[in-house]
PDB file of C-alpha atoms and ligand atoms in Angstrom:
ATOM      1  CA  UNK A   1       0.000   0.000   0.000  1.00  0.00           C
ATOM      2  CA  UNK A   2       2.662   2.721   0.682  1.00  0.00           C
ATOM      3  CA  UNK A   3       3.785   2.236  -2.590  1.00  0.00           C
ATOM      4  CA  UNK A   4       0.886   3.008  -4.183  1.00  0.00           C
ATOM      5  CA  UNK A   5       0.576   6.016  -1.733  1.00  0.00           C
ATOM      6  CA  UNK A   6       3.986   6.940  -3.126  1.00  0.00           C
ATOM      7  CA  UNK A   7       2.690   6.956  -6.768  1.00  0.00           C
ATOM      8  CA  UNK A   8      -0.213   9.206  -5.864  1.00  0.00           C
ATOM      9  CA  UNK A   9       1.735  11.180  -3.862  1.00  0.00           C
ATOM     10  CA  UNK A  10       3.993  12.244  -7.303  1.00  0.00           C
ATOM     11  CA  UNK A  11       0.359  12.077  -9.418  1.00  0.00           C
ATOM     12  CA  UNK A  12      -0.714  14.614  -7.617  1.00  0.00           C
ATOM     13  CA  UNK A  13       2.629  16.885  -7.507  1.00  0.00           C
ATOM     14  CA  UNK A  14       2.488  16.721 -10.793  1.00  0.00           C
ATOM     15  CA  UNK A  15      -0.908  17.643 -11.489  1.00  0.00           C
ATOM     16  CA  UNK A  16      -0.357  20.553  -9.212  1.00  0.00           C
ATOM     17  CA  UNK A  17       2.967  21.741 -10.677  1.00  0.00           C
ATOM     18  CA  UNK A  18       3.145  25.138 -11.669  1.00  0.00           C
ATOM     19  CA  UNK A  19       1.807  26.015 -14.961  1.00  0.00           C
ATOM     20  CA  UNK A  20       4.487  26.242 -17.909  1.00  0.00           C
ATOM     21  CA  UNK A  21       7.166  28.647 -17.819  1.00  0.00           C
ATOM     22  CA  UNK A  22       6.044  31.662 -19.888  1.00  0.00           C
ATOM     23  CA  UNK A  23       7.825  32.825 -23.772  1.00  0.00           C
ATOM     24  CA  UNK A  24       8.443  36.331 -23.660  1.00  0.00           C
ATOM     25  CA  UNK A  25       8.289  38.209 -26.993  1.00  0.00           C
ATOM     26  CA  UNK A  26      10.728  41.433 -26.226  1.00  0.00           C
ATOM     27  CA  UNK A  27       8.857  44.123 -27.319  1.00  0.00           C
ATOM     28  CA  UNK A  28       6.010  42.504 -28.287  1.00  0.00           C
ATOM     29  CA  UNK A  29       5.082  42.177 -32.142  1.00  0.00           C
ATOM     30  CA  UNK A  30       7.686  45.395 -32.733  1.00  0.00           C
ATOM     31  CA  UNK A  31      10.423  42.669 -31.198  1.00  0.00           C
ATOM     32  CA  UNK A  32      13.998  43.837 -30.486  1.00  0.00           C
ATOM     33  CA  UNK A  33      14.850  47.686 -32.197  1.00  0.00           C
ATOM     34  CA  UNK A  34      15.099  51.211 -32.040  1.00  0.00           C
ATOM     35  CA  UNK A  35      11.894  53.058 -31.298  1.00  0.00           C
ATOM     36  CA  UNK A  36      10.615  50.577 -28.922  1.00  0.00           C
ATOM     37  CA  UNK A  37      10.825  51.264 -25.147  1.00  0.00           C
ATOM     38  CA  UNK A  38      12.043  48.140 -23.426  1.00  0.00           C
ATOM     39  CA  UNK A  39      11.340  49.770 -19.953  1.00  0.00           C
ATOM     40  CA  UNK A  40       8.399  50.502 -20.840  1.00  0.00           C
ATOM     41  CA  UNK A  41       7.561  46.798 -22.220  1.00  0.00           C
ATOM     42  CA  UNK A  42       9.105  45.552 -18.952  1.00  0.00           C
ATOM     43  CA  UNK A  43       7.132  47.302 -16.738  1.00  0.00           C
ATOM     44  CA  UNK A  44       4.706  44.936 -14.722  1.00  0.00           C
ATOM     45  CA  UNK A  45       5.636  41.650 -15.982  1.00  0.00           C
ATOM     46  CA  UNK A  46       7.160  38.883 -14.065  1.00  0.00           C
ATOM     47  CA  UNK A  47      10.488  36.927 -14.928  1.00  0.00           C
ATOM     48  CA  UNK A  48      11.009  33.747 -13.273  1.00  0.00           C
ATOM     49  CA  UNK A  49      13.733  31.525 -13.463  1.00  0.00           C
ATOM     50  CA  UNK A  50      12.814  28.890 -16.753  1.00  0.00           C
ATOM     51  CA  UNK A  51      11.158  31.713 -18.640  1.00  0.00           C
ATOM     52  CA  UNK A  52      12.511  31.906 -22.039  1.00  0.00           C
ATOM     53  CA  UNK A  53      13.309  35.901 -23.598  1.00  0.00           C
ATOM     54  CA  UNK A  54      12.392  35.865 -27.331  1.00  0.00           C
ATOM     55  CA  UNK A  55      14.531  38.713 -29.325  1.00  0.00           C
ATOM     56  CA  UNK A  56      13.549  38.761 -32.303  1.00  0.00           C
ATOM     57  CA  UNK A  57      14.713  41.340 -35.120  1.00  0.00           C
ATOM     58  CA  UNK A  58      15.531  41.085 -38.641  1.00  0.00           C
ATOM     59  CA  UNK A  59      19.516  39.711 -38.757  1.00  0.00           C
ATOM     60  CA  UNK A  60      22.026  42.273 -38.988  1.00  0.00           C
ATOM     61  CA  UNK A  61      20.060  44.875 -38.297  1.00  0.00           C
ATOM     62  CA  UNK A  62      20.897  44.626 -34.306  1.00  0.00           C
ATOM     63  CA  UNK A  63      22.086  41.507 -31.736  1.00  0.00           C
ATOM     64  CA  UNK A  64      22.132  40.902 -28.342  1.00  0.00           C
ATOM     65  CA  UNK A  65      24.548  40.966 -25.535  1.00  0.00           C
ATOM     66  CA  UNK A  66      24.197  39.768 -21.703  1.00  0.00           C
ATOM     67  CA  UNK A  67      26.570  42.428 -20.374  1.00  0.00           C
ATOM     68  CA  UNK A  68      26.044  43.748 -16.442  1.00  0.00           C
ATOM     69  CA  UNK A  69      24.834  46.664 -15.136  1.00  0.00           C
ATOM     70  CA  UNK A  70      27.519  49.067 -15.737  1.00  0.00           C
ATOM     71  CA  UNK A  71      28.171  48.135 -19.205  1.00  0.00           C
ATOM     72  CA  UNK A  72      24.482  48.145 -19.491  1.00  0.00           C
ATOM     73  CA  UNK A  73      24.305  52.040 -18.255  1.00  0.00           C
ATOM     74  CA  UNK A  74      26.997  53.232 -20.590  1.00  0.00           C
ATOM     75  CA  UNK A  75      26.621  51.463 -23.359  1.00  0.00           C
ATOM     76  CA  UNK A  76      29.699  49.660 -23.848  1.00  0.00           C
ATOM     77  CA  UNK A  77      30.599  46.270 -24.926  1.00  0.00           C
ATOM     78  CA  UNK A  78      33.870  45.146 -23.557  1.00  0.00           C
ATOM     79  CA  UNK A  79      33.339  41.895 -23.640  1.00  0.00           C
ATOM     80  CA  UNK A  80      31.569  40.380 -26.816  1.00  0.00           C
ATOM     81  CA  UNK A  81      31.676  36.681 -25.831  1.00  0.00           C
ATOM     82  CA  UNK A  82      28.296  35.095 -25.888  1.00  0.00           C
ATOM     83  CA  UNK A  83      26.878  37.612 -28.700  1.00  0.00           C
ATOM     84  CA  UNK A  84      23.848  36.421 -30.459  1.00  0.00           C
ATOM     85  CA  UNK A  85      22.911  37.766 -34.006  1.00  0.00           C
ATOM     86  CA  UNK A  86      20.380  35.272 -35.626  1.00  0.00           C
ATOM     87  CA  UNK A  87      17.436  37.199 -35.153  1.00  0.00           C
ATOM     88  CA  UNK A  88      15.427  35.009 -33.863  1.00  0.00           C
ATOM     89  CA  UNK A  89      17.472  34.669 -30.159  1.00  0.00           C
ATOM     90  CA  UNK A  90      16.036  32.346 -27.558  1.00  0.00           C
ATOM     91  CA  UNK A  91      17.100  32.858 -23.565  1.00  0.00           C
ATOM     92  CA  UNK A  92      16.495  30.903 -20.873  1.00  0.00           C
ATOM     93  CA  UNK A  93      16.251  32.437 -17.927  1.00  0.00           C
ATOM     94  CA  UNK A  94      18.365  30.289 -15.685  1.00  0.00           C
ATOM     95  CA  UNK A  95      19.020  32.120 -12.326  1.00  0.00           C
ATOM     96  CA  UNK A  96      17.662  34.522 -10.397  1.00  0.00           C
ATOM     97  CA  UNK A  97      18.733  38.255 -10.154  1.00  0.00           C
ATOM     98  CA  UNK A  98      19.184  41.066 -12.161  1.00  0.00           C
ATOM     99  CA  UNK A  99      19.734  41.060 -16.191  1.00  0.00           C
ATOM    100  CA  UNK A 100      20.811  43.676 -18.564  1.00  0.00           C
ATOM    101  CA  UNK A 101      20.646  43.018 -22.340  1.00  0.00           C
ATOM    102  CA  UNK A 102      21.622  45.330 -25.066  1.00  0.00           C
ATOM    103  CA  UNK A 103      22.069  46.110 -28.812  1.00  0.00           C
ATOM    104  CA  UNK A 104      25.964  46.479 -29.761  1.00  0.00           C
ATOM    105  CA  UNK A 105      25.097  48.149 -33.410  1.00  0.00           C
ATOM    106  CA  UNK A 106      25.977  51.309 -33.878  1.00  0.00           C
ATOM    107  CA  UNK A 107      24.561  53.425 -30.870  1.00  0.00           C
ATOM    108  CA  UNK A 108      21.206  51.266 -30.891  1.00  0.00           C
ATOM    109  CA  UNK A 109      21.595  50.602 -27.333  1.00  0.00           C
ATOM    110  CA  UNK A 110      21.678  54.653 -26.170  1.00  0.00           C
ATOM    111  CA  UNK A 111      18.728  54.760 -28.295  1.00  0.00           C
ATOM    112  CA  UNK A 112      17.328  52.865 -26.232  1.00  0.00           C
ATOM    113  CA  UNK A 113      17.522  48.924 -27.377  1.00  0.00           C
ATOM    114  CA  UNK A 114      18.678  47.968 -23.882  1.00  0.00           C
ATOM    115  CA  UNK A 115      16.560  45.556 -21.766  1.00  0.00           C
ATOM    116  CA  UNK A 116      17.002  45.441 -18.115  1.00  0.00           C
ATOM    117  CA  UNK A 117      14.582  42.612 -15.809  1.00  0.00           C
ATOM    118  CA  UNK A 118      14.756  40.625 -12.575  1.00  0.00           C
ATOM    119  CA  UNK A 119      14.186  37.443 -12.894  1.00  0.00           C
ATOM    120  CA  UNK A 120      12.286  35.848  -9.452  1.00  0.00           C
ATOM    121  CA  UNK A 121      12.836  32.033  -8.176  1.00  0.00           C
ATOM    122  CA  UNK A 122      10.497  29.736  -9.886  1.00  0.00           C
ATOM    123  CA  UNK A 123       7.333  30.470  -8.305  1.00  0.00           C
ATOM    124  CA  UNK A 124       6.179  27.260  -5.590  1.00  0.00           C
ATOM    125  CA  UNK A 125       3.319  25.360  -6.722  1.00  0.00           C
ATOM    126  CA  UNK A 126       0.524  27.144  -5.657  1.00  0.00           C
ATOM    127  CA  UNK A 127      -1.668  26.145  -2.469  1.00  0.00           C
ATOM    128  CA  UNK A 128      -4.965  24.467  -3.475  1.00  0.00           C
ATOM    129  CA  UNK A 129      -7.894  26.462  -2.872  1.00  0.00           C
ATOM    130  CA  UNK A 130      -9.943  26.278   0.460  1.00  0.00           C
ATOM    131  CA  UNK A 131     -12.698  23.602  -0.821  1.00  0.00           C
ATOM    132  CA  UNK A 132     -15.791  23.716   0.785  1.00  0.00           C
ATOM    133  CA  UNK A 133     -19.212  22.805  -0.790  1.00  0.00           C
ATOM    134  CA  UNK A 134     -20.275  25.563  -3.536  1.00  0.00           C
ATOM    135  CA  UNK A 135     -17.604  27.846  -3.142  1.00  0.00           C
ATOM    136  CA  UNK A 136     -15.751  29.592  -6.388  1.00  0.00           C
ATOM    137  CA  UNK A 137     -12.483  27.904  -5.545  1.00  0.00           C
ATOM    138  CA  UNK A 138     -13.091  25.135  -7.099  1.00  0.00           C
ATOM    139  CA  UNK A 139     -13.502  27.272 -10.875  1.00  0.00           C
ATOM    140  CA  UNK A 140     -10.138  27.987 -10.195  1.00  0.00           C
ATOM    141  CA  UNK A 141      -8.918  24.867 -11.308  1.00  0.00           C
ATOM    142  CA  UNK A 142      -7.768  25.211 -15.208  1.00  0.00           C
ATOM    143  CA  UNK A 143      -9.673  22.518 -17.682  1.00  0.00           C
ATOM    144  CA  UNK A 144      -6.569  21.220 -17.927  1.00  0.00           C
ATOM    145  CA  UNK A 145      -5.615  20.518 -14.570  1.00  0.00           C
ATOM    146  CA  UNK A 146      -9.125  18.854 -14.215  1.00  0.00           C
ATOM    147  CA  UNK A 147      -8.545  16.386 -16.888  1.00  0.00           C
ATOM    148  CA  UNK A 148      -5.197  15.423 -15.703  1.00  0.00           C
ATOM    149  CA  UNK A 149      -6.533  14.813 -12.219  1.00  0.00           C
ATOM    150  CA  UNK A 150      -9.471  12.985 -13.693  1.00  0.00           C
ATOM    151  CA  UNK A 151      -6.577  10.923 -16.015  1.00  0.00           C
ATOM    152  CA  UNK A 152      -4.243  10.763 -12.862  1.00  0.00           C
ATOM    153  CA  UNK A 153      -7.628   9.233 -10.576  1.00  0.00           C
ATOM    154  CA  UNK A 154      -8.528   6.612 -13.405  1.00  0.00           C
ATOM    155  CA  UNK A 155      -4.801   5.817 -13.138  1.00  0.00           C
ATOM    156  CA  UNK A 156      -4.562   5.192  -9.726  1.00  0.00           C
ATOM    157  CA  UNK A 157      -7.868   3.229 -10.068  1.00  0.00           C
ATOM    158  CA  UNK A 158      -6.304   0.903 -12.081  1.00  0.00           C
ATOM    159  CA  UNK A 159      -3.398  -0.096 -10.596  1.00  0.00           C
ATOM    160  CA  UNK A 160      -5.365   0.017  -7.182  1.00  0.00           C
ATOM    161  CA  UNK A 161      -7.536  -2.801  -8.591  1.00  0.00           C
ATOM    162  CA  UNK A 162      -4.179  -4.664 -10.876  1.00  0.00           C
TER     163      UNK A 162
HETATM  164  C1  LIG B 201      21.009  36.357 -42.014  1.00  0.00           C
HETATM  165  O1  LIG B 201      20.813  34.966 -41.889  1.00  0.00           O
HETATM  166  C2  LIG B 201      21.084  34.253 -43.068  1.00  0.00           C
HETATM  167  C3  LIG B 201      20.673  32.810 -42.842  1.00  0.00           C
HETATM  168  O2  LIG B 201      21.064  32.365 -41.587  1.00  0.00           O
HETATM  169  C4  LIG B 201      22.540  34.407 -43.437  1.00  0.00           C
HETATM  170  O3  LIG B 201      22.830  33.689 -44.622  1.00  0.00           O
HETATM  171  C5  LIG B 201      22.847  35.870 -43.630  1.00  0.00           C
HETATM  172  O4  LIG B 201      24.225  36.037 -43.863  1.00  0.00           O
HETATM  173  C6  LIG B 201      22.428  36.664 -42.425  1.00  0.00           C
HETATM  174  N1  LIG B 201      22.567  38.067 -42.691  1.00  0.00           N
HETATM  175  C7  LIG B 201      23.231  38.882 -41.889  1.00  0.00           C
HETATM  176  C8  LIG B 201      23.252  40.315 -42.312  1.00  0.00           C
HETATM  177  O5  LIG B 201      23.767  38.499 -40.861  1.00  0.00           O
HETATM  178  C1  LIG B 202      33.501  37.416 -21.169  1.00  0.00           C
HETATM  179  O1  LIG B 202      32.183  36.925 -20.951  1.00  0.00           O
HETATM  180  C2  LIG B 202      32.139  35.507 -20.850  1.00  0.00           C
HETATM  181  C3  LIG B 202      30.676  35.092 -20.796  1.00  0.00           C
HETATM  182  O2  LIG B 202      29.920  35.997 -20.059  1.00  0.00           O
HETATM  183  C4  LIG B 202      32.945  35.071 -19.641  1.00  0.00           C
HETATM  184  O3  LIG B 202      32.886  33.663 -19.535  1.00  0.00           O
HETATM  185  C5  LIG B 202      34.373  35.530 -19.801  1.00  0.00           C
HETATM  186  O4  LIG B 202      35.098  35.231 -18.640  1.00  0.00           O
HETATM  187  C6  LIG B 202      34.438  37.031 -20.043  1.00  0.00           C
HETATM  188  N1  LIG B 202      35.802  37.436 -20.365  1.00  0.00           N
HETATM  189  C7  LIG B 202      36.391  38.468 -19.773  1.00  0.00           C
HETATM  190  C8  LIG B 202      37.771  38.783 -20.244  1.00  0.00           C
HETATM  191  O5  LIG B 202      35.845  39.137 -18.903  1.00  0.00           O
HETATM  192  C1  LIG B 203      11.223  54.947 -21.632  1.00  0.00           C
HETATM  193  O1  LIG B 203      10.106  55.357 -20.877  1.00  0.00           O
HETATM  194  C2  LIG B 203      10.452  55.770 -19.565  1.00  0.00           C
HETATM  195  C3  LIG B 203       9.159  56.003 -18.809  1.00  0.00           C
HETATM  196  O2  LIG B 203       8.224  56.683 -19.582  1.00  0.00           O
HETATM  197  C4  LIG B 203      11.334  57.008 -19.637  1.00  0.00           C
HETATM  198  O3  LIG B 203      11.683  57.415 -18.346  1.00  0.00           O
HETATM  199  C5  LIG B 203      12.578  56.678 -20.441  1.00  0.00           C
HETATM  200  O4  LIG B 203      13.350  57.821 -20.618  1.00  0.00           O
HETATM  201  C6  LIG B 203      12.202  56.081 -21.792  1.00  0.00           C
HETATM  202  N1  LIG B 203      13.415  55.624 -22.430  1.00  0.00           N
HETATM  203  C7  LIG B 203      13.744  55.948 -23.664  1.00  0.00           C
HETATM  204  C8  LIG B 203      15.019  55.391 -24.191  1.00  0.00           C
HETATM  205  O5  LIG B 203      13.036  56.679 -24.362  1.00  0.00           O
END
């Protein structure tokens, strides 16, 4: 029996995992170039660790370059290494803390193609809602999620009765 406890025990976590980590489009459809405001775009959203950033601009026209926060305020690119220029640039946000991005073309990045976030800790699964009979925490629970517990149940049925 406490093995099967075990396997519902991980069913469940994993039903109640946090939802997917979240693409973010820089800039939105204008992307990665002069003319957008990157603080601006910034402004509200959340960055946690296993979000991916999404630069996107048409190749050659800028890049991007993880520098830190000094480079980031002047402008400068001392150290290239880890450039990316494809135009379609895909980071993973893998730690926590403070990231500055920029443009190294021409003087892009005093014009203002410079991203600065903070990326937070992976956020903890969440608590369930309170359930009590007729309450609206129960709506909370995505479609999704529902199936999968619904799948995860019928599994458990089974190997209950195997
Ligand atoms: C843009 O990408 C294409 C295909 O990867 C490459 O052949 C071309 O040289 C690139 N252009 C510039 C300006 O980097
Ligand atoms: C340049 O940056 C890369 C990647 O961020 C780092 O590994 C390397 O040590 C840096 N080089 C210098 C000279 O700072
Ligand atoms: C972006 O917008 C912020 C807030 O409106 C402003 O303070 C900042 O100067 C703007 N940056 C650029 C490069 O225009």
């Amino acid at each position: 029996m406490a093995s099967k406890a075990f396997l519902i025990a991980i069913l469940v976590a994993m039903v109640a995992a946090p939802s997917m980590a979240t693409e973010h489009m820089v800039g939105g459809d204008a992307g990665w170039k002069v003319g957008v405001n990157y603080t601006v775009w910034a402004a509200g959203k959340k960055f946690y660790v296993g979000d991916t950033l999404m630069f996107m601009y048409q190749n050659g026209s800028d890049n991007v370059l993880k520098v830190d926060g000094p480079s980031f305020q002047k402008c400068v690119a001392s150290n290239t290494t880890g450039l990316l220029t494809s135009g379609n640039d895909v980071i993973t946000l893998a730690k926590q803390g403070k990231k500055w991005y920029i443009s190294t073309v021409e003087d892009h990045c005093s014009k203002g193609v410079k991203l600065v976030i903070t990326v937070a800790p992976a956020p903890a699964p969440a608590p369930l809602p309170p359930q009590s009979p007729g309450s609206s925490g129960a709506s909370k629970i995505s479609p999704f999620k529902s199936c999968m517990l619904i799948v995860a149940a019928l599994v458990v049925f089974k190997m209950v009765l195997s």
